PDB file of C-alpha atoms and ligand atoms in Angstrom:
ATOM      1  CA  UNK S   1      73.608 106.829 109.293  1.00  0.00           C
ATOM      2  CA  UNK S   2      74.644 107.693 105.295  1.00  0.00           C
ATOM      3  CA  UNK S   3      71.989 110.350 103.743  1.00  0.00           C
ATOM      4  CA  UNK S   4      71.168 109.124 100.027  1.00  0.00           C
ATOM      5  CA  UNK S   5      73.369 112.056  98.910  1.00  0.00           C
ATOM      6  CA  UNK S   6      76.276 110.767 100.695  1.00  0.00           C
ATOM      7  CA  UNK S   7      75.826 107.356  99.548  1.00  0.00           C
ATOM      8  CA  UNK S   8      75.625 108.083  96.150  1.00  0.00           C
ATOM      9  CA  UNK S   9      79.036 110.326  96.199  1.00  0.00           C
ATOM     10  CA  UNK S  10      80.984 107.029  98.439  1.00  0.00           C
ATOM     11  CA  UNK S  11      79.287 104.736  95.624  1.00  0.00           C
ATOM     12  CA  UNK S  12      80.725 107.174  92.676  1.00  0.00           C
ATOM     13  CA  UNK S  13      84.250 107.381  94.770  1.00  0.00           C
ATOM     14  CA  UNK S  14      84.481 103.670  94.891  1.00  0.00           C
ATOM     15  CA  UNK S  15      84.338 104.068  91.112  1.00  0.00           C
ATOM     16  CA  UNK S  16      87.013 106.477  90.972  1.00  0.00           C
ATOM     17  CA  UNK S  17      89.266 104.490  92.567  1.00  0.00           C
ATOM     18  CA  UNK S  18      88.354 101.589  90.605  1.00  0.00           C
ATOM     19  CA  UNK S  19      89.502 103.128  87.570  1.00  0.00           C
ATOM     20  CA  UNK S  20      92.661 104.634  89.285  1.00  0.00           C
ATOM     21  CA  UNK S  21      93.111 100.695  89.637  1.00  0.00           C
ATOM     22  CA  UNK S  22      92.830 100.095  86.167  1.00  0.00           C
ATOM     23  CA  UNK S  23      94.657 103.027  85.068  1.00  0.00           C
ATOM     24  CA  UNK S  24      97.599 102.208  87.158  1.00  0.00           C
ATOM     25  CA  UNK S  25      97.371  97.636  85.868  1.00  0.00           C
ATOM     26  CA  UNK S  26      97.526  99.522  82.488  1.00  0.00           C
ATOM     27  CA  UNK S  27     100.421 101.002  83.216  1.00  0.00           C
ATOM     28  CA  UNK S  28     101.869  98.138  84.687  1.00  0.00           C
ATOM     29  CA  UNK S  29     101.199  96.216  81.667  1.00  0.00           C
ATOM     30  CA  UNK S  30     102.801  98.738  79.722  1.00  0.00           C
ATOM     31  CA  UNK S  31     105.532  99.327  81.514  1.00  0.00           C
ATOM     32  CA  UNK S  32     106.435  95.558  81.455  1.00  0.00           C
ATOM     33  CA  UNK S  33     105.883  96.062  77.344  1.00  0.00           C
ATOM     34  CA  UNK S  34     108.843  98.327  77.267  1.00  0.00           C
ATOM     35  CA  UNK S  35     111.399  96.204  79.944  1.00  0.00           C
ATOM     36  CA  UNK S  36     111.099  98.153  82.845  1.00  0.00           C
ATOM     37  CA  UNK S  37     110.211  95.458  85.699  1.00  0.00           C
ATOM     38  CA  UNK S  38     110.794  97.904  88.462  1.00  0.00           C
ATOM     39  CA  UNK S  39     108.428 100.470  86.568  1.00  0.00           C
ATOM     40  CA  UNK S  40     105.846  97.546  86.667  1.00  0.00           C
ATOM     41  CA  UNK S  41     105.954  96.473  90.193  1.00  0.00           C
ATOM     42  CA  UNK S  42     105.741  99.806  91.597  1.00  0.00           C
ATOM     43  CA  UNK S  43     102.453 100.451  89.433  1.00  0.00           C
ATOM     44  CA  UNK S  44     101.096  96.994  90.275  1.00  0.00           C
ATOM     45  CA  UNK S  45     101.690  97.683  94.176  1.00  0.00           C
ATOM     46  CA  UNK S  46      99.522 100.941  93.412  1.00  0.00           C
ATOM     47  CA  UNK S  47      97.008  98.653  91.507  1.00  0.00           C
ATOM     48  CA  UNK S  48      96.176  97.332  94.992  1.00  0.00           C
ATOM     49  CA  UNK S  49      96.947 100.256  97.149  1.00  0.00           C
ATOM     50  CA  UNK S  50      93.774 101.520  94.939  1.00  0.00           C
ATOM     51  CA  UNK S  51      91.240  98.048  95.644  1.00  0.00           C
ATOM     52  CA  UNK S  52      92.505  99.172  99.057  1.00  0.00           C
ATOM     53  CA  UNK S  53      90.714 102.614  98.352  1.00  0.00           C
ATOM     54  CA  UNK S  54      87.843 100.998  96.784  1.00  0.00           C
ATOM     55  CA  UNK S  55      86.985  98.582  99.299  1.00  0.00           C
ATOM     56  CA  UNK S  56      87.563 100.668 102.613  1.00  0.00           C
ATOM     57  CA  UNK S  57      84.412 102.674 101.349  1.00  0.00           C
ATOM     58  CA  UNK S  58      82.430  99.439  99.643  1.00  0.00           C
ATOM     59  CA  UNK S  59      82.918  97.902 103.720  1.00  0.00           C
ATOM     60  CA  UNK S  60      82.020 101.297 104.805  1.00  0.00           C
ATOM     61  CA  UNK S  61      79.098 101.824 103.001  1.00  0.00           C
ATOM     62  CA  UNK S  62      77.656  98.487 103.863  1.00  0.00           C
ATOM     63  CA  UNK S  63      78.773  98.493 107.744  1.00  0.00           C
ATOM     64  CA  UNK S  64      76.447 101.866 107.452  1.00  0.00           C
ATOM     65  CA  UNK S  65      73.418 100.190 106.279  1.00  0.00           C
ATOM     66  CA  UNK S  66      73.540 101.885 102.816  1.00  0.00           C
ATOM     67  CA  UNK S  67      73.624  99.844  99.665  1.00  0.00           C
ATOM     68  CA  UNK S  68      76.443  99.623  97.251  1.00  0.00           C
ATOM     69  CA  UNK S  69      75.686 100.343  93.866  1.00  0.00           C
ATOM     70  CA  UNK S  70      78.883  99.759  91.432  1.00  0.00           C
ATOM     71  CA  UNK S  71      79.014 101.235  87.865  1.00  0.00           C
ATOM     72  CA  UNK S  72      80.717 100.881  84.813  1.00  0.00           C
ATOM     73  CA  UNK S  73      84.804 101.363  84.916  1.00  0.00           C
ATOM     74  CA  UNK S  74      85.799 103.617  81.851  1.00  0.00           C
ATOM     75  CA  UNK S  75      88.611 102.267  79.599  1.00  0.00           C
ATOM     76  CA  UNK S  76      92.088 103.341  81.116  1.00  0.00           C
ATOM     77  CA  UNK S  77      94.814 104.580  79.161  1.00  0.00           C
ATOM     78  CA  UNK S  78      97.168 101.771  76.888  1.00  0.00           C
ATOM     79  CA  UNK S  79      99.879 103.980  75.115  1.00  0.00           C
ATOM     80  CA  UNK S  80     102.234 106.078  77.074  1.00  0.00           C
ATOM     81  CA  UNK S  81     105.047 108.086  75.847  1.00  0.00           C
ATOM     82  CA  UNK S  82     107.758 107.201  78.549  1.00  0.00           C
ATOM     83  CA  UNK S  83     107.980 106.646  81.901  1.00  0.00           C
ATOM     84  CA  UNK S  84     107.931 110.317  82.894  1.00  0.00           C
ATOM     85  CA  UNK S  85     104.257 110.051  80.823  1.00  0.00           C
ATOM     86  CA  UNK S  86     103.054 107.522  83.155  1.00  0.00           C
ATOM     87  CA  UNK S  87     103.890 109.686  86.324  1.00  0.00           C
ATOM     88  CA  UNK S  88     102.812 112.754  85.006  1.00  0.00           C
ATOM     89  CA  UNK S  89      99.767 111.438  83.850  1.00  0.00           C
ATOM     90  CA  UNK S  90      99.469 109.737  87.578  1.00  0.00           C
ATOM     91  CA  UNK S  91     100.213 112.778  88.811  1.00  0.00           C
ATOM     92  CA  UNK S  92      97.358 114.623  87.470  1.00  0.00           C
ATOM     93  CA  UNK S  93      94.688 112.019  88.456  1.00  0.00           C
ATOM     94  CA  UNK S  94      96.221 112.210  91.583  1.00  0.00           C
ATOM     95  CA  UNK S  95      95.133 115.508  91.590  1.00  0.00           C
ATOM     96  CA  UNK S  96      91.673 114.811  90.474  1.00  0.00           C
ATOM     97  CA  UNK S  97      91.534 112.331  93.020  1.00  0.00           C
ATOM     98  CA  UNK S  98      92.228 114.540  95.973  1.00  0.00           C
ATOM     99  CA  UNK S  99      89.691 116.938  94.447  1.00  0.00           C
ATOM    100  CA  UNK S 100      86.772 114.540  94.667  1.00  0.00           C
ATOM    101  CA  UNK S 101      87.929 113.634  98.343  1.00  0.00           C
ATOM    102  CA  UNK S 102      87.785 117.251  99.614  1.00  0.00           C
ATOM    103  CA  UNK S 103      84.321 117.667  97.830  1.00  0.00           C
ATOM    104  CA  UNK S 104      83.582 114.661  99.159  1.00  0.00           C
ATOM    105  CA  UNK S 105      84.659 115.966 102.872  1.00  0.00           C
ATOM    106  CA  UNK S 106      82.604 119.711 101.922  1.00  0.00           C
ATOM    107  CA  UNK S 107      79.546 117.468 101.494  1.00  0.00           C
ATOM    108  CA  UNK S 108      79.856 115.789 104.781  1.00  0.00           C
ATOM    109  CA  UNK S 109      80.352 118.526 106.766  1.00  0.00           C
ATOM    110  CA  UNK S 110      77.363 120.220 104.622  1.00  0.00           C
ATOM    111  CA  UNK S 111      75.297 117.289 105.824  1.00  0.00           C
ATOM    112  CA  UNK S 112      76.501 117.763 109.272  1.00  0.00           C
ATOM    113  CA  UNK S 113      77.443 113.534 108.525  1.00  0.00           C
ATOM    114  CA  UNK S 114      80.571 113.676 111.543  1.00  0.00           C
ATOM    115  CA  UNK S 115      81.060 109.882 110.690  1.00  0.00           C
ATOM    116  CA  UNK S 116      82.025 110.368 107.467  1.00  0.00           C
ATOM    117  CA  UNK S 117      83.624 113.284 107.886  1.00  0.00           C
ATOM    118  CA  UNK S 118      86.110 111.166 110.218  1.00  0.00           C
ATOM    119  CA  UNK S 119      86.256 108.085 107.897  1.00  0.00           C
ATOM    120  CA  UNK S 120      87.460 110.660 105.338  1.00  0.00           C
ATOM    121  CA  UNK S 121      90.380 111.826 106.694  1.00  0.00           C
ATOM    122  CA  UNK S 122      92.393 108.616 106.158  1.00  0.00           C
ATOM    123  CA  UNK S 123      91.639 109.944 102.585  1.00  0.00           C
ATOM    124  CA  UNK S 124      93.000 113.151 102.679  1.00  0.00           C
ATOM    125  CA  UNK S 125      95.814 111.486 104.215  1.00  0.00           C
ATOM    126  CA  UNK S 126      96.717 109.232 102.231  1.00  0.00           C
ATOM    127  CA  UNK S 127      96.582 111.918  99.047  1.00  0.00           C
ATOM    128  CA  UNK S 128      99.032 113.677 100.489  1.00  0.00           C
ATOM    129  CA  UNK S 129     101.473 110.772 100.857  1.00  0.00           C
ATOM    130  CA  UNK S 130     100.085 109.664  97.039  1.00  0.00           C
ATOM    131  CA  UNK S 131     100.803 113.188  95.254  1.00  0.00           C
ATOM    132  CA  UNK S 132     104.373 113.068  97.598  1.00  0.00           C
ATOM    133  CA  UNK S 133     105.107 109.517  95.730  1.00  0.00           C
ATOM    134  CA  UNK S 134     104.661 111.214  92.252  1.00  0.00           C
ATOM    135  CA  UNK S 135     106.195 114.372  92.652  1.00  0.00           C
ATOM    136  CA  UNK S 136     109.660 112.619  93.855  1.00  0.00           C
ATOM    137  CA  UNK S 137     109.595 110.123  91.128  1.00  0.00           C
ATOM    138  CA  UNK S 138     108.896 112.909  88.653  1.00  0.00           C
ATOM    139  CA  UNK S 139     111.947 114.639  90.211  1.00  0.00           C
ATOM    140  CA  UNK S 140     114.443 111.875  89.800  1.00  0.00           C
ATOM    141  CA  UNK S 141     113.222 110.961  86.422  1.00  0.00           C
ATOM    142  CA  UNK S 142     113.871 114.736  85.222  1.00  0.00           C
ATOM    143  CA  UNK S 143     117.155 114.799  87.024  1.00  0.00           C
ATOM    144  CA  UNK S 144     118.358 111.371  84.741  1.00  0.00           C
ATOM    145  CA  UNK S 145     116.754 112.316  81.616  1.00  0.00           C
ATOM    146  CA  UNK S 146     114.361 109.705  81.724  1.00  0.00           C
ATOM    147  CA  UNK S 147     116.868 107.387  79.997  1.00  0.00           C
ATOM    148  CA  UNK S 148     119.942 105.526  80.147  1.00  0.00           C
ATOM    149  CA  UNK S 149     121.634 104.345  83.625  1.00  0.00           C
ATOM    150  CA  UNK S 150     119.811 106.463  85.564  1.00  0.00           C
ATOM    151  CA  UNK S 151     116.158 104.812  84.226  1.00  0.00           C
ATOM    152  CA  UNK S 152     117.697 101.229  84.992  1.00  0.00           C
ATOM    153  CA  UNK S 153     118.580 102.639  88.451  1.00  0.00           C
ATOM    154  CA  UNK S 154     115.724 104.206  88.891  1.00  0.00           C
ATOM    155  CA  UNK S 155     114.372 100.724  87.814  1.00  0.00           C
ATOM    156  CA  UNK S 156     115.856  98.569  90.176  1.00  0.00           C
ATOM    157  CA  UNK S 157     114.453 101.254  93.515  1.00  0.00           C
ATOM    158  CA  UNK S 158     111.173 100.823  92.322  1.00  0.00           C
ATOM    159  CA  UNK S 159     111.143  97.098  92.115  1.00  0.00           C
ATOM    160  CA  UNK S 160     111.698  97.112  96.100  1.00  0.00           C
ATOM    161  CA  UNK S 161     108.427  99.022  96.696  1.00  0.00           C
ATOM    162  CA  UNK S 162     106.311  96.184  98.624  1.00  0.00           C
ATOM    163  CA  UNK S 163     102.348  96.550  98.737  1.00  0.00           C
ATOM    164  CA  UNK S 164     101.666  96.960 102.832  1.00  0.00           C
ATOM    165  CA  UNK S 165      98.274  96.502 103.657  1.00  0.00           C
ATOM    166  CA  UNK S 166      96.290  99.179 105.536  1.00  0.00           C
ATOM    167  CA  UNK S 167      96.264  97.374 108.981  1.00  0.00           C
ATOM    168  CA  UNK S 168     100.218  96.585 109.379  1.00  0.00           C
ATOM    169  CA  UNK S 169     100.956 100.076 107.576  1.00  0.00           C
ATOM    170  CA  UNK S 170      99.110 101.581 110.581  1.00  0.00           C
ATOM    171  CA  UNK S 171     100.888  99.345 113.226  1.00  0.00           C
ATOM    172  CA  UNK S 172     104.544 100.689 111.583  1.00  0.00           C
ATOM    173  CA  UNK S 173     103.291 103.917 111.749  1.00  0.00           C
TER     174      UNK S 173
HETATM  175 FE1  LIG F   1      92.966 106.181  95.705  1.00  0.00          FE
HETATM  176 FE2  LIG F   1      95.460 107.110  94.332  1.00  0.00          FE
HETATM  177  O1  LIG F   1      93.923 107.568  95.183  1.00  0.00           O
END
């Protein structure tokens, strides 16, 4: 059973990783703008790792009892600078992301909510492996300059990323 407190901090969560949706189509979008098809694939397959996010805790929520409420989903980003931009600016919502899921964990074990506090952990999980993502593409981008070969190589890796969806990522685990 979800507490009113709890629901409302899922329900704000789902909008969190609604925007990080919409903040990582944008840079899809841009990042087909500028020629980089790789770029754009690997942002689009994060587009719907985050609906993922989103609607693990909308199906939670509801299997609970509690009642979804969705809210408005702020304008993402358009312009970027380069592709080490876009990471480093993923990066840092990353962060921020991570941040709301341990306060998020703090409140359920505050409530003494043992449920959530479980359901969580795929969260704090899956941060780990998200902030990992960013910091190695951050690396090899430095180490090439963000330019030249090396971005068009870096290019082509990223166009092999495939979106796995939760279930079979858990079997291959
Ligand atoms: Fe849903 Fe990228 O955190």
């Amino acid at each position: 059973m979800l507490n009113d407190k709890m629901i409302e901090s899922l329900n704000t969560q789902i909008n969190k990783e609604m925007y990080s949706a919409y903040l990582y189509m944008a840079m899809s979008a841009y990042s087909t703008y500028i020629g980089l098809k790789g770029f754009a694939n690997w942002f689009m397959v994060q587009y719907q790792e985050e609906m993922v996010h989103a609607m693990k805790i909308y199906d939670y929520i509801n299997g609970q009892g509690g009642q979804v409420k969705l809210m408005v989903i702020e304008q993402p980003l358009t312009e970027f600078e380069s592709p080490l931009d876009m990471f480093e600016k993923t990066l840092v919502h990353e962060k921020f992301i991570t941040k709301s899921i341990n306060e998020l964990v703090d409140l359920a074990i505050a409530e003494k909510d043992h449920a959530t506090n479980i359901f969580l952990q795929w969260y704090v999980t899956e941060q780990i492996e998200e902030e990992g993502n960013d910091n190695e593409i951050i690396a090899k981008l430095k180490l090439v300059g963000g330019e030249g070969n090396g971005l068009l190589m870096l290019d082509k890796e990223l166009a092999m990323r495939v979106f796995t969806p939760p279930a079979a990522k858990e079997v291959q685990a």
